[in-house]
Amino acid sequence: CISCPSGRYATKSTNQTDATQVAELVTTGATLCQECVAGTFSSSISAVVCQNCDAGKSSQAAMASCSNCVAGEYSTSGEPNCTKCPSGFYSVAEGATSCTACGSGEYTEVEASTSCSACPKGKYQGSTGQAACLECTAGTVSTVSGLASCEACSSSRTSSPGSTKCDQALVSYYIYNTSSTNYIVSNCPKGCLCEGGYTLPVPKAGYWSDRSKSQYLSSPYKCSR
Protein backbone atom coordinates (compact mmCIF):
# COMPACT_ATOMS: atom_id res chain seq x y z
CA CYS A 1 0.00 0.00 0.00
CA ILE A 2 1.14 3.52 -0.81
CA SER A 3 0.25 6.38 1.51
CA CYS A 4 -1.54 9.41 0.10
CA PRO A 5 0.76 12.43 -0.06
CA SER A 6 0.13 15.66 1.81
CA GLY A 7 -2.62 17.70 0.23
CA ARG A 8 -4.65 14.56 -0.43
CA TYR A 9 -6.61 12.02 1.59
CA ALA A 10 -8.19 8.58 1.24
CA THR A 11 -11.39 7.23 2.73
CA LYS A 12 -10.02 3.65 2.72
CA SER A 13 -6.76 1.88 1.97
CA THR A 14 -5.31 2.46 -1.46
CA ASN A 15 -3.69 -0.71 -2.77
CA GLN A 16 -1.17 0.37 -5.37
CA THR A 17 1.82 -1.36 -6.89
CA ASP A 18 3.62 1.59 -8.48
CA ALA A 19 4.78 4.35 -6.16
CA THR A 20 5.01 6.77 -9.10
CA GLN A 21 1.29 6.41 -9.71
CA VAL A 22 -0.04 7.56 -6.32
CA ALA A 23 -3.67 8.68 -6.77
CA GLU A 24 -4.36 6.17 -9.54
CA LEU A 25 -6.86 3.36 -9.14
CA VAL A 26 -5.17 -0.06 -9.68
CA THR A 27 -7.13 -2.56 -7.62
CA THR A 28 -10.85 -3.24 -7.61
CA GLY A 29 -12.46 -1.80 -4.50
CA ALA A 30 -9.64 0.63 -3.82
CA THR A 31 -10.16 4.38 -3.90
CA LEU A 32 -8.13 7.23 -5.32
CA CYS A 33 -6.23 9.60 -3.12
CA GLN A 34 -8.64 12.53 -3.23
CA GLU A 35 -7.47 16.11 -3.42
CA CYS A 36 -8.25 18.28 -0.45
CA VAL A 37 -10.78 20.81 -1.73
CA ALA A 38 -10.00 24.52 -1.78
CA GLY A 39 -10.22 25.99 1.70
CA THR A 40 -8.86 22.82 3.32
CA PHE A 41 -5.44 21.19 3.60
CA SER A 42 -3.59 18.06 4.66
CA SER A 43 -0.09 18.51 6.03
CA SER A 44 0.73 14.84 6.60
CA ILE A 45 0.82 11.67 4.54
CA SER A 46 -1.79 8.93 5.03
CA ALA A 47 -4.46 11.51 5.94
CA VAL A 48 -8.04 10.29 5.99
CA VAL A 49 -9.56 13.76 6.30
CA CYS A 50 -8.60 17.31 5.32
CA GLN A 51 -8.69 20.17 7.78
CA ASN A 52 -10.29 23.56 7.24
CA CYS A 53 -7.96 26.50 6.86
CA ASP A 54 -8.02 28.74 9.91
CA ALA A 55 -9.68 32.13 9.72
CA GLY A 56 -7.29 34.61 8.16
CA LYS A 57 -5.98 31.97 5.72
CA SER A 58 -7.02 30.34 2.45
CA SER A 59 -5.91 27.55 0.12
CA GLN A 60 -6.44 26.16 -3.32
CA ALA A 61 -7.13 22.45 -3.91
CA ALA A 62 -4.58 19.76 -2.96
CA MET A 63 -2.55 21.97 -0.64
CA ALA A 64 -0.37 20.86 2.26
CA SER A 65 -0.84 24.19 4.06
CA CYS A 66 -2.84 27.37 3.94
CA SER A 67 -1.58 30.87 3.13
CA ASN A 68 -2.20 34.04 5.11
CA CYS A 69 -4.55 36.61 3.63
CA VAL A 70 -2.61 39.67 2.50
CA ALA A 71 -3.11 43.03 4.19
CA GLY A 72 -6.37 44.57 2.98
CA GLU A 73 -8.13 41.18 2.86
CA TYR A 74 -9.62 38.72 5.37
CA SER A 75 -11.27 35.31 5.61
CA THR A 76 -13.27 33.10 7.91
CA SER A 77 -12.46 29.41 8.48
CA GLY A 78 -12.44 27.05 5.49
CA GLU A 79 -12.40 29.72 2.77
CA PRO A 80 -10.87 28.98 -0.65
CA ASN A 81 -10.14 32.67 -1.20
CA CYS A 82 -9.62 35.72 0.94
CA THR A 83 -12.14 38.54 0.64
CA LYS A 84 -11.20 42.16 0.02
CA CYS A 85 -12.12 44.59 2.75
CA PRO A 86 -15.03 46.69 1.45
CA SER A 87 -14.73 50.45 1.06
CA GLY A 88 -14.90 52.12 4.46
CA PHE A 89 -12.98 49.25 6.06
CA TYR A 90 -9.33 48.15 6.18
CA SER A 91 -6.92 45.54 7.52
CA VAL A 92 -3.32 46.38 8.38
CA ALA A 93 -1.57 43.02 8.76
CA GLU A 94 -1.52 39.66 7.01
CA GLY A 95 -3.82 36.94 8.29
CA ALA A 96 -6.76 39.18 9.24
CA THR A 97 -9.95 37.44 10.30
CA SER A 98 -12.05 40.59 9.85
CA CYS A 99 -11.72 44.17 8.66
CA THR A 100 -11.75 47.27 10.84
CA ALA A 101 -14.13 50.15 10.15
CA CYS A 102 -12.65 53.57 9.46
CA GLY A 103 -13.28 55.84 12.42
CA SER A 104 -15.34 59.02 12.44
CA GLY A 105 -13.53 61.77 10.57
CA GLU A 106 -11.98 59.15 8.26
CA TYR A 107 -12.82 57.32 5.03
CA THR A 108 -11.48 54.99 2.37
CA GLU A 109 -13.22 54.82 -0.99
CA VAL A 110 -11.46 51.75 -2.43
CA GLU A 111 -11.61 48.05 -1.57
CA ALA A 112 -8.70 46.15 -0.02
CA SER A 113 -7.44 49.19 1.88
CA THR A 114 -4.70 48.92 4.46
CA SER A 115 -5.46 52.30 6.06
CA CYS A 116 -8.01 55.12 6.15
CA SER A 117 -7.57 58.77 5.17
CA ALA A 118 -8.59 61.79 7.22
CA CYS A 119 -11.44 63.86 5.82
CA PRO A 120 -9.95 67.00 4.23
CA LYS A 121 -10.66 70.54 5.38
CA GLY A 122 -14.16 71.66 4.47
CA LYS A 123 -15.53 68.13 4.93
CA TYR A 124 -16.45 65.82 7.80
CA GLN A 125 -17.71 62.31 8.58
CA GLY A 126 -19.65 61.61 11.75
CA SER A 127 -20.13 57.87 11.17
CA THR A 128 -17.71 54.94 11.07
CA GLY A 129 -17.08 52.59 8.13
CA GLN A 130 -17.69 55.19 5.43
CA ALA A 131 -16.37 55.41 1.87
CA ALA A 132 -16.56 59.20 1.58
CA CYS A 133 -16.68 62.41 3.59
CA LEU A 134 -19.49 64.95 3.52
CA GLU A 135 -19.24 68.64 2.73
CA CYS A 136 -19.80 71.05 5.56
CA THR A 137 -23.18 72.68 4.98
CA ALA A 138 -23.60 76.41 4.39
CA GLY A 139 -22.99 78.30 7.62
CA THR A 140 -20.56 75.68 8.98
CA VAL A 141 -16.84 75.07 8.41
CA SER A 142 -14.04 72.64 9.19
CA THR A 143 -10.66 74.30 9.53
CA VAL A 144 -8.59 71.13 10.08
CA SER A 145 -8.67 67.65 8.58
CA GLY A 146 -10.15 64.56 10.23
CA LEU A 147 -13.22 66.13 11.84
CA ALA A 148 -16.38 64.26 12.79
CA SER A 149 -18.49 67.43 12.60
CA CYS A 150 -18.29 71.00 11.33
CA GLU A 151 -18.28 74.14 13.45
CA ALA A 152 -21.07 76.70 13.09
CA CYS A 153 -20.19 80.24 12.00
CA SER A 154 -20.80 83.12 14.40
CA SER A 155 -24.13 84.96 14.39
CA SER A 156 -22.99 87.60 11.87
CA ARG A 157 -21.12 85.34 9.48
CA THR A 158 -21.85 82.46 7.13
CA SER A 159 -20.09 80.31 4.54
CA SER A 160 -20.63 78.39 1.32
CA PRO A 161 -20.91 74.56 1.43
CA GLY A 162 -17.52 72.88 1.84
CA SER A 163 -15.83 75.99 3.24
CA THR A 164 -12.86 76.20 5.57
CA LYS A 165 -13.68 79.68 6.88
CA CYS A 166 -16.71 81.85 7.61
CA ASP A 167 -15.86 84.53 5.09
CA GLN A 168 -19.31 85.82 4.15
CA ALA A 169 -21.78 88.09 5.91
CA LEU A 170 -25.34 87.24 6.85
CA VAL A 171 -28.18 89.42 5.66
CA SER A 172 -28.11 92.79 7.51
CA TYR A 173 -24.28 92.59 7.74
CA TYR A 174 -21.43 93.26 5.33
CA ILE A 175 -17.74 92.45 4.98
CA TYR A 176 -15.67 95.60 5.27
CA ASN A 177 -12.31 94.11 4.31
CA THR A 178 -12.31 91.00 2.12
CA SER A 179 -8.62 90.17 2.01
CA SER A 180 -7.79 86.48 2.27
CA THR A 181 -6.38 86.77 5.78
CA ASN A 182 -8.08 89.79 7.32
CA TYR A 183 -11.73 90.73 7.05
CA ILE A 184 -14.28 92.39 9.29
CA VAL A 185 -18.01 91.73 9.38
CA SER A 186 -19.95 94.81 10.44
CA ASN A 187 -23.56 95.77 11.05
CA CYS A 188 -25.34 97.27 8.09
CA PRO A 189 -25.11 101.10 8.30
CA LYS A 190 -28.24 103.10 8.93
CA GLY A 191 -29.74 104.18 5.65
CA CYS A 192 -28.32 101.18 3.71
CA LEU A 193 -29.45 97.75 2.59
CA CYS A 194 -27.13 94.76 3.16
CA GLU A 195 -27.90 91.50 1.37
CA GLY A 196 -25.10 89.51 2.96
CA GLY A 197 -22.49 87.35 1.27
CA TYR A 198 -19.73 89.41 -0.30
CA THR A 199 -21.97 92.32 -1.31
CA LEU A 200 -21.37 95.83 -0.02
CA PRO A 201 -24.03 98.06 1.52
CA VAL A 202 -26.32 99.87 -0.92
CA PRO A 203 -27.89 103.21 0.11
CA LYS A 204 -31.64 103.06 0.53
CA ALA A 205 -33.89 105.36 -1.43
CA GLY A 206 -33.33 108.88 -0.12
CA TYR A 207 -29.67 108.26 0.88
CA TRP A 208 -26.34 108.55 -0.92
CA SER A 209 -22.64 107.80 -0.18
CA ASP A 210 -19.57 109.87 -0.92
CA ARG A 211 -17.20 107.28 -2.37
CA SER A 212 -14.28 109.71 -2.23
CA LYS A 213 -14.17 109.18 1.53
CA SER A 214 -12.61 106.07 3.05
CA GLN A 215 -15.55 105.55 5.41
CA TYR A 216 -18.24 106.08 2.80
CA LEU A 217 -19.80 102.68 3.52
CA SER A 218 -20.52 103.43 7.16
CA SER A 219 -21.70 107.04 6.71
CA PRO A 220 -24.37 107.46 4.04
CA TYR A 221 -25.94 110.87 3.69
CA LYS A 222 -29.63 111.56 3.65
CA CYS A 223 -30.68 113.35 0.51
CA SER A 224 -31.86 116.92 0.99
CA ARG A 225 -35.37 117.71 -0.14
GROMACS .gro file of C-alpha atoms in nm:
model
  225
    1CYS     CA    1   0.000   0.000   0.000
    2ILE     CA    2   0.114   0.352  -0.081
    3SER     CA    3   0.025   0.638   0.151
    4CYS     CA    4  -0.154   0.941   0.010
    5PRO     CA    5   0.076   1.243  -0.006
    6SER     CA    6   0.013   1.566   0.181
    7GLY     CA    7  -0.262   1.770   0.023
    8ARG     CA    8  -0.465   1.456  -0.043
    9TYR     CA    9  -0.661   1.202   0.159
   10ALA     CA   10  -0.819   0.858   0.124
   11THR     CA   11  -1.139   0.723   0.273
   12LYS     CA   12  -1.002   0.365   0.272
   13SER     CA   13  -0.676   0.188   0.197
   14THR     CA   14  -0.531   0.246  -0.146
   15ASN     CA   15  -0.369  -0.071  -0.277
   16GLN     CA   16  -0.117   0.037  -0.537
   17THR     CA   17   0.182  -0.136  -0.689
   18ASP     CA   18   0.362   0.159  -0.848
   19ALA     CA   19   0.478   0.435  -0.616
   20THR     CA   20   0.501   0.677  -0.910
   21GLN     CA   21   0.129   0.641  -0.971
   22VAL     CA   22  -0.004   0.756  -0.632
   23ALA     CA   23  -0.367   0.868  -0.677
   24GLU     CA   24  -0.436   0.617  -0.954
   25LEU     CA   25  -0.686   0.336  -0.914
   26VAL     CA   26  -0.517  -0.006  -0.968
   27THR     CA   27  -0.713  -0.256  -0.762
   28THR     CA   28  -1.085  -0.324  -0.761
   29GLY     CA   29  -1.246  -0.180  -0.450
   30ALA     CA   30  -0.964   0.063  -0.382
   31THR     CA   31  -1.016   0.438  -0.390
   32LEU     CA   32  -0.813   0.723  -0.532
   33CYS     CA   33  -0.623   0.960  -0.312
   34GLN     CA   34  -0.864   1.253  -0.323
   35GLU     CA   35  -0.747   1.611  -0.342
   36CYS     CA   36  -0.825   1.828  -0.045
   37VAL     CA   37  -1.078   2.081  -0.173
   38ALA     CA   38  -1.000   2.452  -0.178
   39GLY     CA   39  -1.022   2.599   0.170
   40THR     CA   40  -0.886   2.282   0.332
   41PHE     CA   41  -0.544   2.119   0.360
   42SER     CA   42  -0.359   1.806   0.466
   43SER     CA   43  -0.009   1.851   0.603
   44SER     CA   44   0.073   1.484   0.660
   45ILE     CA   45   0.082   1.167   0.454
   46SER     CA   46  -0.179   0.893   0.503
   47ALA     CA   47  -0.446   1.151   0.594
   48VAL     CA   48  -0.804   1.029   0.599
   49VAL     CA   49  -0.956   1.376   0.630
   50CYS     CA   50  -0.860   1.731   0.532
   51GLN     CA   51  -0.869   2.017   0.778
   52ASN     CA   52  -1.029   2.356   0.724
   53CYS     CA   53  -0.796   2.650   0.686
   54ASP     CA   54  -0.802   2.874   0.991
   55ALA     CA   55  -0.968   3.213   0.972
   56GLY     CA   56  -0.729   3.461   0.816
   57LYS     CA   57  -0.598   3.197   0.572
   58SER     CA   58  -0.702   3.034   0.245
   59SER     CA   59  -0.591   2.755   0.012
   60GLN     CA   60  -0.644   2.616  -0.332
   61ALA     CA   61  -0.713   2.245  -0.391
   62ALA     CA   62  -0.458   1.976  -0.296
   63MET     CA   63  -0.255   2.197  -0.064
   64ALA     CA   64  -0.037   2.086   0.226
   65SER     CA   65  -0.084   2.419   0.406
   66CYS     CA   66  -0.284   2.737   0.394
   67SER     CA   67  -0.158   3.087   0.313
   68ASN     CA   68  -0.220   3.404   0.511
   69CYS     CA   69  -0.455   3.661   0.363
   70VAL     CA   70  -0.261   3.967   0.250
   71ALA     CA   71  -0.311   4.303   0.419
   72GLY     CA   72  -0.637   4.457   0.298
   73GLU     CA   73  -0.813   4.118   0.286
   74TYR     CA   74  -0.962   3.872   0.537
   75SER     CA   75  -1.127   3.531   0.561
   76THR     CA   76  -1.327   3.310   0.791
   77SER     CA   77  -1.246   2.941   0.848
   78GLY     CA   78  -1.244   2.705   0.549
   79GLU     CA   79  -1.240   2.972   0.277
   80PRO     CA   80  -1.087   2.898  -0.065
   81ASN     CA   81  -1.014   3.267  -0.120
   82CYS     CA   82  -0.962   3.572   0.094
   83THR     CA   83  -1.214   3.854   0.064
   84LYS     CA   84  -1.120   4.216   0.002
   85CYS     CA   85  -1.212   4.459   0.275
   86PRO     CA   86  -1.503   4.669   0.145
   87SER     CA   87  -1.473   5.045   0.106
   88GLY     CA   88  -1.490   5.212   0.446
   89PHE     CA   89  -1.298   4.925   0.606
   90TYR     CA   90  -0.933   4.815   0.618
   91SER     CA   91  -0.692   4.554   0.752
   92VAL     CA   92  -0.332   4.638   0.838
   93ALA     CA   93  -0.157   4.302   0.876
   94GLU     CA   94  -0.152   3.966   0.701
   95GLY     CA   95  -0.382   3.694   0.829
   96ALA     CA   96  -0.676   3.918   0.924
   97THR     CA   97  -0.995   3.744   1.030
   98SER     CA   98  -1.205   4.059   0.985
   99CYS     CA   99  -1.172   4.417   0.866
  100THR     CA  100  -1.175   4.727   1.084
  101ALA     CA  101  -1.413   5.015   1.015
  102CYS     CA  102  -1.265   5.357   0.946
  103GLY     CA  103  -1.328   5.584   1.242
  104SER     CA  104  -1.534   5.902   1.244
  105GLY     CA  105  -1.353   6.177   1.057
  106GLU     CA  106  -1.198   5.915   0.826
  107TYR     CA  107  -1.282   5.732   0.503
  108THR     CA  108  -1.148   5.499   0.237
  109GLU     CA  109  -1.322   5.482  -0.099
  110VAL     CA  110  -1.146   5.175  -0.243
  111GLU     CA  111  -1.161   4.805  -0.157
  112ALA     CA  112  -0.870   4.615  -0.002
  113SER     CA  113  -0.744   4.919   0.188
  114THR     CA  114  -0.470   4.892   0.446
  115SER     CA  115  -0.546   5.230   0.606
  116CYS     CA  116  -0.801   5.512   0.615
  117SER     CA  117  -0.757   5.877   0.517
  118ALA     CA  118  -0.859   6.179   0.722
  119CYS     CA  119  -1.144   6.386   0.582
  120PRO     CA  120  -0.995   6.700   0.423
  121LYS     CA  121  -1.066   7.054   0.538
  122GLY     CA  122  -1.416   7.166   0.447
  123LYS     CA  123  -1.553   6.813   0.493
  124TYR     CA  124  -1.645   6.582   0.780
  125GLN     CA  125  -1.771   6.231   0.858
  126GLY     CA  126  -1.965   6.161   1.175
  127SER     CA  127  -2.013   5.787   1.117
  128THR     CA  128  -1.771   5.494   1.107
  129GLY     CA  129  -1.708   5.259   0.813
  130GLN     CA  130  -1.769   5.519   0.543
  131ALA     CA  131  -1.637   5.541   0.187
  132ALA     CA  132  -1.656   5.920   0.158
  133CYS     CA  133  -1.668   6.241   0.359
  134LEU     CA  134  -1.949   6.495   0.352
  135GLU     CA  135  -1.924   6.864   0.273
  136CYS     CA  136  -1.980   7.105   0.556
  137THR     CA  137  -2.318   7.268   0.498
  138ALA     CA  138  -2.360   7.641   0.439
  139GLY     CA  139  -2.299   7.830   0.762
  140THR     CA  140  -2.056   7.568   0.898
  141VAL     CA  141  -1.684   7.507   0.841
  142SER     CA  142  -1.404   7.264   0.919
  143THR     CA  143  -1.066   7.430   0.953
  144VAL     CA  144  -0.859   7.113   1.008
  145SER     CA  145  -0.867   6.765   0.858
  146GLY     CA  146  -1.015   6.456   1.023
  147LEU     CA  147  -1.322   6.613   1.184
  148ALA     CA  148  -1.638   6.426   1.279
  149SER     CA  149  -1.849   6.743   1.260
  150CYS     CA  150  -1.829   7.100   1.133
  151GLU     CA  151  -1.828   7.414   1.345
  152ALA     CA  152  -2.107   7.670   1.309
  153CYS     CA  153  -2.019   8.024   1.200
  154SER     CA  154  -2.080   8.312   1.440
  155SER     CA  155  -2.413   8.496   1.439
  156SER     CA  156  -2.299   8.760   1.187
  157ARG     CA  157  -2.112   8.534   0.948
  158THR     CA  158  -2.185   8.246   0.713
  159SER     CA  159  -2.009   8.031   0.454
  160SER     CA  160  -2.063   7.839   0.132
  161PRO     CA  161  -2.091   7.456   0.143
  162GLY     CA  162  -1.752   7.288   0.184
  163SER     CA  163  -1.583   7.599   0.324
  164THR     CA  164  -1.286   7.620   0.557
  165LYS     CA  165  -1.368   7.968   0.688
  166CYS     CA  166  -1.671   8.185   0.761
  167ASP     CA  167  -1.586   8.453   0.509
  168GLN     CA  168  -1.931   8.582   0.415
  169ALA     CA  169  -2.178   8.809   0.591
  170LEU     CA  170  -2.534   8.724   0.685
  171VAL     CA  171  -2.818   8.942   0.566
  172SER     CA  172  -2.811   9.279   0.751
  173TYR     CA  173  -2.428   9.259   0.774
  174TYR     CA  174  -2.143   9.326   0.533
  175ILE     CA  175  -1.774   9.245   0.498
  176TYR     CA  176  -1.567   9.560   0.527
  177ASN     CA  177  -1.231   9.411   0.431
  178THR     CA  178  -1.231   9.100   0.212
  179SER     CA  179  -0.862   9.017   0.201
  180SER     CA  180  -0.779   8.648   0.227
  181THR     CA  181  -0.638   8.677   0.578
  182ASN     CA  182  -0.808   8.979   0.732
  183TYR     CA  183  -1.173   9.073   0.705
  184ILE     CA  184  -1.428   9.239   0.929
  185VAL     CA  185  -1.801   9.173   0.938
  186SER     CA  186  -1.995   9.481   1.044
  187ASN     CA  187  -2.356   9.577   1.105
  188CYS     CA  188  -2.534   9.727   0.809
  189PRO     CA  189  -2.511  10.110   0.830
  190LYS     CA  190  -2.824  10.310   0.893
  191GLY     CA  191  -2.974  10.418   0.565
  192CYS     CA  192  -2.832  10.118   0.371
  193LEU     CA  193  -2.945   9.775   0.259
  194CYS     CA  194  -2.713   9.476   0.316
  195GLU     CA  195  -2.790   9.150   0.137
  196GLY     CA  196  -2.510   8.951   0.296
  197GLY     CA  197  -2.249   8.735   0.127
  198TYR     CA  198  -1.973   8.941  -0.030
  199THR     CA  199  -2.197   9.232  -0.131
  200LEU     CA  200  -2.137   9.583  -0.002
  201PRO     CA  201  -2.403   9.806   0.152
  202VAL     CA  202  -2.632   9.987  -0.092
  203PRO     CA  203  -2.789  10.321   0.011
  204LYS     CA  204  -3.164  10.306   0.053
  205ALA     CA  205  -3.389  10.536  -0.143
  206GLY     CA  206  -3.333  10.888  -0.012
  207TYR     CA  207  -2.967  10.826   0.088
  208TRP     CA  208  -2.634  10.855  -0.092
  209SER     CA  209  -2.264  10.780  -0.018
  210ASP     CA  210  -1.957  10.987  -0.092
  211ARG     CA  211  -1.720  10.728  -0.237
  212SER     CA  212  -1.428  10.971  -0.223
  213LYS     CA  213  -1.417  10.918   0.153
  214SER     CA  214  -1.261  10.607   0.305
  215GLN     CA  215  -1.555  10.555   0.541
  216TYR     CA  216  -1.824  10.608   0.280
  217LEU     CA  217  -1.980  10.268   0.352
  218SER     CA  218  -2.052  10.343   0.716
  219SER     CA  219  -2.170  10.704   0.671
  220PRO     CA  220  -2.437  10.746   0.404
  221TYR     CA  221  -2.594  11.087   0.369
  222LYS     CA  222  -2.963  11.156   0.365
  223CYS     CA  223  -3.068  11.335   0.051
  224SER     CA  224  -3.186  11.692   0.099
  225ARG     CA  225  -3.537  11.771  -0.014
   0.00000   0.00000   0.00000
